[in-house]
Each structure stands twice: as structure tokens, then as C-alpha cells.
């Protein structure tokens, strides 16, 4: 969800919880944290416990100051590419422009999650452990996978910049082992 509200929205909250209940929590929700820096806290729905909140980072993993501060007690915050990301323009005669913000990072993170889910789905079709895909479809499972793929920011150890580059360096066997090892301690109902 590449949007945010200062106040909770009852209908959106209800739909998120209905989705969680109807799928035994095997559903992922991503939301943009906010773009007003320290002036505003994390927006709704990103601040919900069942939503993966995303912040923007540049290509080197730095979290710019448009990101909101962490929630009180929040140990780790996640971000991904969300600065100067090239994309199609909506302006007449302009075909390409760059965009920045947590909304952009949210779309990138959802795309990365889709790649991870598709890979796990293909491996399960080949006869691998089907519990892996179920675990990966949960917030806890996806955050565990993101943590295993993320690099800490040089500027703040609590900031984790998620990227799929670490998977590219692995053999097929090592890649699947990373999924199994990372998700081994994730509990599903």
C-alpha cells in the first residue's frame, strides 16, 4: 500500500484483519512508512503490527531523512531502494522520471517478496518442503527472509536495507538451504 494516513481508517483496518483471518495469517501486507521525516510518526496502515512497514533507501543503503523515526521500542526498521528510482512519467511528453519516497520502496519490497514467493513455490513444485512457502507468506516469515538478505546501514545499525543481491551469489543448493535455514524457526499454525 503506497499510501498513508495520519489517523487509522476503520474500513482499511477491517479489510486487513479480515484478510489475515481468512488466510490463517498467510498473507502479506506492505505499506509506506511516511515521507515527512521526524515531523510525523509512521503513518497508518504501516504502523499496524501485521503490516510490513517500508522506508526508502538509496542505492548504497542510506536511509534519507524523509523517512519517519522508528516506533518506540522498534529494534529494526526495513527499507529498500526508494531514492531516485526511474519509472514511467504521467506528464505529457516526458517518458521517464525518477521518484523517491517510502511509497516507491514499498512497491520495490512487494516486488522482491513476489520473487521470493515464486521461487519458493517453484521449489515446492519440485518436491521441496512445502512448509517453506506457507512460512514465507507470513509477516514473520518474510521479515526473517528480509533480515537474512539485508545489510545494515553504515549510518545506523538499526536500519536494514533489503536487496536480493545476496541470493545471486549462491548456487541453487545454497540458495534453497538459505530459505530452509532462515525459515526453520518460523512457526505457523
mmCIF file of N, CA and C in Angstrom, residues 28 108-123 133 136 142 145-146 149 164 167 175 179:
data_model
loop_
_atom_site.group_PDB
_atom_site.id
_atom_site.type_symbol
_atom_site.label_atom_id
_atom_site.label_comp_id
_atom_site.label_asym_id
_atom_site.label_seq_id
_atom_site.Cartn_x
_atom_site.Cartn_y
_atom_site.Cartn_z
ATOM 1 N N UNK A 28 0.486 -11.267 3.039
ATOM 2 C CA UNK A 28 1.436 -10.194 3.322
ATOM 3 C C UNK A 28 0.840 -8.841 2.975
ATOM 4 N N UNK A 108 8.839 -1.640 -4.448
ATOM 5 C CA UNK A 108 10.040 -2.454 -4.680
ATOM 6 C C UNK A 108 10.054 -3.654 -3.723
ATOM 7 N N UNK A 109 9.742 -3.422 -2.454
ATOM 8 C CA UNK A 109 9.728 -4.514 -1.464
ATOM 9 C C UNK A 109 8.670 -5.564 -1.808
ATOM 10 N N UNK A 110 7.501 -5.120 -2.235
ATOM 11 C CA UNK A 110 6.452 -6.071 -2.622
ATOM 12 C C UNK A 110 6.899 -6.898 -3.833
ATOM 13 N N UNK A 111 7.611 -6.265 -4.745
ATOM 14 C CA UNK A 111 8.149 -6.991 -5.895
ATOM 15 C C UNK A 111 9.183 -8.027 -5.473
ATOM 16 N N UNK A 112 10.052 -7.654 -4.546
ATOM 17 C CA UNK A 112 11.044 -8.615 -4.048
ATOM 18 C C UNK A 112 10.353 -9.783 -3.346
ATOM 19 N N UNK A 113 9.331 -9.491 -2.558
ATOM 20 C CA UNK A 113 8.588 -10.554 -1.879
ATOM 21 C C UNK A 113 7.945 -11.492 -2.900
ATOM 22 N N UNK A 114 7.420 -10.938 -3.980
ATOM 23 C CA UNK A 114 6.814 -11.767 -5.031
ATOM 24 C C UNK A 114 7.859 -12.697 -5.657
ATOM 25 N N UNK A 115 9.061 -12.190 -5.881
ATOM 26 C CA UNK A 115 10.132 -13.028 -6.438
ATOM 27 C C UNK A 115 10.471 -14.159 -5.470
ATOM 28 N N UNK A 116 10.598 -13.842 -4.188
ATOM 29 C CA UNK A 116 10.912 -14.857 -3.178
ATOM 30 C C UNK A 116 9.805 -15.917 -3.096
ATOM 31 N N UNK A 117 8.568 -15.475 -3.123
ATOM 32 C CA UNK A 117 7.433 -16.408 -3.075
ATOM 33 C C UNK A 117 7.375 -17.292 -4.313
ATOM 34 N N UNK A 118 7.620 -16.721 -5.466
ATOM 35 C CA UNK A 118 7.594 -17.502 -6.706
ATOM 36 C C UNK A 118 8.707 -18.547 -6.712
ATOM 37 N N UNK A 119 9.886 -18.154 -6.275
ATOM 38 C CA UNK A 119 11.000 -19.105 -6.199
ATOM 39 C C UNK A 119 10.644 -20.259 -5.263
ATOM 40 N N UNK A 120 10.135 -19.941 -4.074
ATOM 41 C CA UNK A 120 9.759 -20.979 -3.119
ATOM 42 C C UNK A 120 8.648 -21.862 -3.678
ATOM 43 N N UNK A 121 7.710 -21.272 -4.384
ATOM 44 C CA UNK A 121 6.623 -22.035 -4.986
ATOM 45 C C UNK A 121 7.160 -23.029 -6.023
ATOM 46 N N UNK A 122 8.083 -22.585 -6.845
ATOM 47 C CA UNK A 122 8.681 -23.480 -7.850
ATOM 48 C C UNK A 122 9.444 -24.620 -7.177
ATOM 49 N N UNK A 123 10.180 -24.306 -6.118
ATOM 50 C CA UNK A 123 10.924 -25.345 -5.406
ATOM 51 C C UNK A 123 9.963 -26.354 -4.765
ATOM 52 N N UNK A 133 6.926 -22.330 1.844
ATOM 53 C CA UNK A 133 6.084 -21.331 1.169
ATOM 54 C C UNK A 133 5.036 -20.795 2.148
ATOM 55 N N UNK A 136 6.781 -18.375 4.430
ATOM 56 C CA UNK A 136 7.179 -17.168 3.709
ATOM 57 C C UNK A 136 5.990 -16.235 3.477
ATOM 58 N N UNK A 142 8.415 -13.532 6.149
ATOM 59 C CA UNK A 142 9.000 -12.611 5.164
ATOM 60 C C UNK A 142 10.025 -11.701 5.835
ATOM 61 N N UNK A 145 13.176 -13.595 6.226
ATOM 62 C CA UNK A 145 13.884 -13.685 4.946
ATOM 63 C C UNK A 145 14.526 -12.350 4.603
ATOM 64 N N UNK A 146 13.790 -11.247 4.792
ATOM 65 C CA UNK A 146 14.354 -9.922 4.541
ATOM 66 C C UNK A 146 15.593 -9.692 5.408
ATOM 67 N N UNK A 149 18.643 -11.282 4.089
ATOM 68 C CA UNK A 149 19.113 -10.697 2.830
ATOM 69 C C UNK A 149 19.569 -9.251 2.976
ATOM 70 N N UNK A 164 17.990 -8.370 -3.027
ATOM 71 C CA UNK A 164 18.081 -9.779 -3.412
ATOM 72 C C UNK A 164 19.480 -10.158 -3.897
ATOM 73 N N UNK A 167 21.321 -13.448 -2.906
ATOM 74 C CA UNK A 167 20.871 -14.720 -3.496
ATOM 75 C C UNK A 167 21.579 -15.010 -4.809
ATOM 76 N N UNK A 175 21.159 -21.590 -2.214
ATOM 77 C CA UNK A 175 20.019 -20.664 -2.182
ATOM 78 C C UNK A 175 18.846 -21.298 -1.447
ATOM 79 N N UNK A 179 16.859 -20.450 2.345
ATOM 80 C CA UNK A 179 15.427 -20.374 2.639
ATOM 81 C C UNK A 179 15.086 -21.294 3.814
#
